[in-house]
Protein backbone atom coordinates (compact mmCIF):
# COMPACT_ATOMS: atom_id res chain seq x y z
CA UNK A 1 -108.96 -3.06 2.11
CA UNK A 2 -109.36 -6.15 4.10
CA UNK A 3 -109.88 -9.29 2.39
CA UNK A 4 -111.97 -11.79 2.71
CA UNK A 5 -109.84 -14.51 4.22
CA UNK A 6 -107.89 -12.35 6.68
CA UNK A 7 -107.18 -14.46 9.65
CA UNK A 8 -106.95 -11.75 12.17
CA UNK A 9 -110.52 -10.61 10.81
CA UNK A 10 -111.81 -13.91 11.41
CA UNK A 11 -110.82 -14.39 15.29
CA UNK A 12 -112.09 -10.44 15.36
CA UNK A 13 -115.59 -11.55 14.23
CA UNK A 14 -115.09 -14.86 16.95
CA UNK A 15 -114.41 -12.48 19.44
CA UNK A 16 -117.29 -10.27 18.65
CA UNK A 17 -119.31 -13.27 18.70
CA UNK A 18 -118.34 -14.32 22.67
CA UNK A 19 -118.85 -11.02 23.12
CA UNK A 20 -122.22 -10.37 22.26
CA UNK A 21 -123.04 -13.44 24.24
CA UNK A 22 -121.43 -11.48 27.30
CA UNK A 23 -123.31 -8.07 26.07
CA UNK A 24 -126.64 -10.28 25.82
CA UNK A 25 -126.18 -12.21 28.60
CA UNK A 26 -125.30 -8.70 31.54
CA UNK A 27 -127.75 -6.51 29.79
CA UNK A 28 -130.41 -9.26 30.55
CA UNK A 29 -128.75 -9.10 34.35
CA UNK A 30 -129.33 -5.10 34.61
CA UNK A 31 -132.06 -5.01 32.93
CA UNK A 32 -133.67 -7.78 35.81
CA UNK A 33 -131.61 -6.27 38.77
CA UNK A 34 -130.46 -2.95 38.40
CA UNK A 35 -127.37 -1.62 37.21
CA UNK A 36 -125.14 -2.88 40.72
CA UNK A 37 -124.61 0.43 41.63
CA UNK A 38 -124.27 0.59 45.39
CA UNK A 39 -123.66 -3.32 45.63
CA UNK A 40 -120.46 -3.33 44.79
CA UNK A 41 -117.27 -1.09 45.50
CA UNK A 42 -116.34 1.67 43.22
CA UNK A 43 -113.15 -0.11 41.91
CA UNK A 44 -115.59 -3.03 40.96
CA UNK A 45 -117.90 -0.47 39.22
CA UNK A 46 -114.87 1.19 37.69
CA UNK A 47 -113.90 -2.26 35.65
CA UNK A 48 -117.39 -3.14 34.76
CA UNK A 49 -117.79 0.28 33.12
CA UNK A 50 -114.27 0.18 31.68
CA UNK A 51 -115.81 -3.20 29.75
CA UNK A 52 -118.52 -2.03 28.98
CA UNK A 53 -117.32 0.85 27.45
CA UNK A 54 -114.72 -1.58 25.63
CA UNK A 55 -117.32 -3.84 24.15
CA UNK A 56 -119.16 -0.92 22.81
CA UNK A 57 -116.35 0.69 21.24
CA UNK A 58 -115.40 -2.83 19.50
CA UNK A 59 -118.99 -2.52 17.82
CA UNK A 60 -118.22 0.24 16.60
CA UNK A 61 -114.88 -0.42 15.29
CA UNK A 62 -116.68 -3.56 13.40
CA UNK A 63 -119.26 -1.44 11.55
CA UNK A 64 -116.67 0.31 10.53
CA UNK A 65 -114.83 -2.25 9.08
CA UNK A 66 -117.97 -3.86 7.33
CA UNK A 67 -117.36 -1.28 4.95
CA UNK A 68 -113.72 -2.01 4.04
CA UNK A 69 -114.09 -6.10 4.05
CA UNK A 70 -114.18 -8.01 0.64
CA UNK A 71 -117.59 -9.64 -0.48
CA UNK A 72 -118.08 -12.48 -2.76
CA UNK A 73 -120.53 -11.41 -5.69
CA UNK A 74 -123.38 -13.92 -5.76
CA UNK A 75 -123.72 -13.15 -9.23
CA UNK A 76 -120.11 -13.07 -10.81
CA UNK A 77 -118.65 -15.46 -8.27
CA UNK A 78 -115.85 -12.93 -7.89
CA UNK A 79 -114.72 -10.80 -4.42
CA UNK A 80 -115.63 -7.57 -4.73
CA UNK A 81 -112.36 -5.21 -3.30
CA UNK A 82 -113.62 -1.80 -4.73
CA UNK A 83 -114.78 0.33 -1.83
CA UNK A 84 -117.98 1.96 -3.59
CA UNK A 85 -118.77 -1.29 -4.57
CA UNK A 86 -118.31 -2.79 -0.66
CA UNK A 87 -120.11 0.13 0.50
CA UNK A 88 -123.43 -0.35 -1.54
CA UNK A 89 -123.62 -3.77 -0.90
CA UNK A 90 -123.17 -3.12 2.93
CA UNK A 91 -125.89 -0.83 3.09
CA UNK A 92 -127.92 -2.96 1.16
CA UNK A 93 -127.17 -6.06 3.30
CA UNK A 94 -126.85 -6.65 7.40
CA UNK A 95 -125.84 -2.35 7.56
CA UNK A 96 -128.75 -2.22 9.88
CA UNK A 97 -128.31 -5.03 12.32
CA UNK A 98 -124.70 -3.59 12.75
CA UNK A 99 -126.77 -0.08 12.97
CA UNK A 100 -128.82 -1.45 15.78
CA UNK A 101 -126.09 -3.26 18.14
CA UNK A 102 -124.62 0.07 18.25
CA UNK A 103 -127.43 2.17 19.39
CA UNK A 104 -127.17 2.37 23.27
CA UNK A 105 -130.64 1.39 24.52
CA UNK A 106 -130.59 2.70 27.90
């Protein structure tokens, strides 16, 4: 269970956050100029898929997580820490703006 005022969770969401910036920000690129295939040299390519790959993989770690994370109840004014609980109120919520950063869009 992960609560709610983990520290490491909180620079994990910051870092997610400069992150999507990045994803935003080099999708716009390819999706203007072409993915730099034959530009660049294949050790160039090699790191830019490596972090690509990376970032992706970090997404999905997150939505995974979303389910294990402490919520405050709106209601009760209590966290919530029982997974069912977490769960229902995940799907409920942001679930499917998580769903959608992690669909590939190619």
């Amino acid at each position: 269970m992960i609560k709610h005022d983990a520290q490491w969770k909180t620079i994990f969401d910051l870092l997610l956050l400069v992150l999507s910036v990045y994803n935003t920000l080099i999708n716009g690129f390819y999706s203007a100029f072409g993915e730099p295939i034959e530009v660049y040299s294949e050790k160039y390519l090699d790191v830019m898929v490596w972090m690509d790959e990376s970032i992706e993989f970090l997404f999905y770690f997150d939505f995974l997580l979303c389910f294990m994370q402490e919520y405050l109840d709106n209601e009760s004014g209590v966290y919530v820490s029982d997974i069912l609980q977490i769960c229902k109120n995940y799907v409920k919520g942001s679930m499917i703006f998580d769903l959608l950063a992690c669909i590939p869009f190619s």
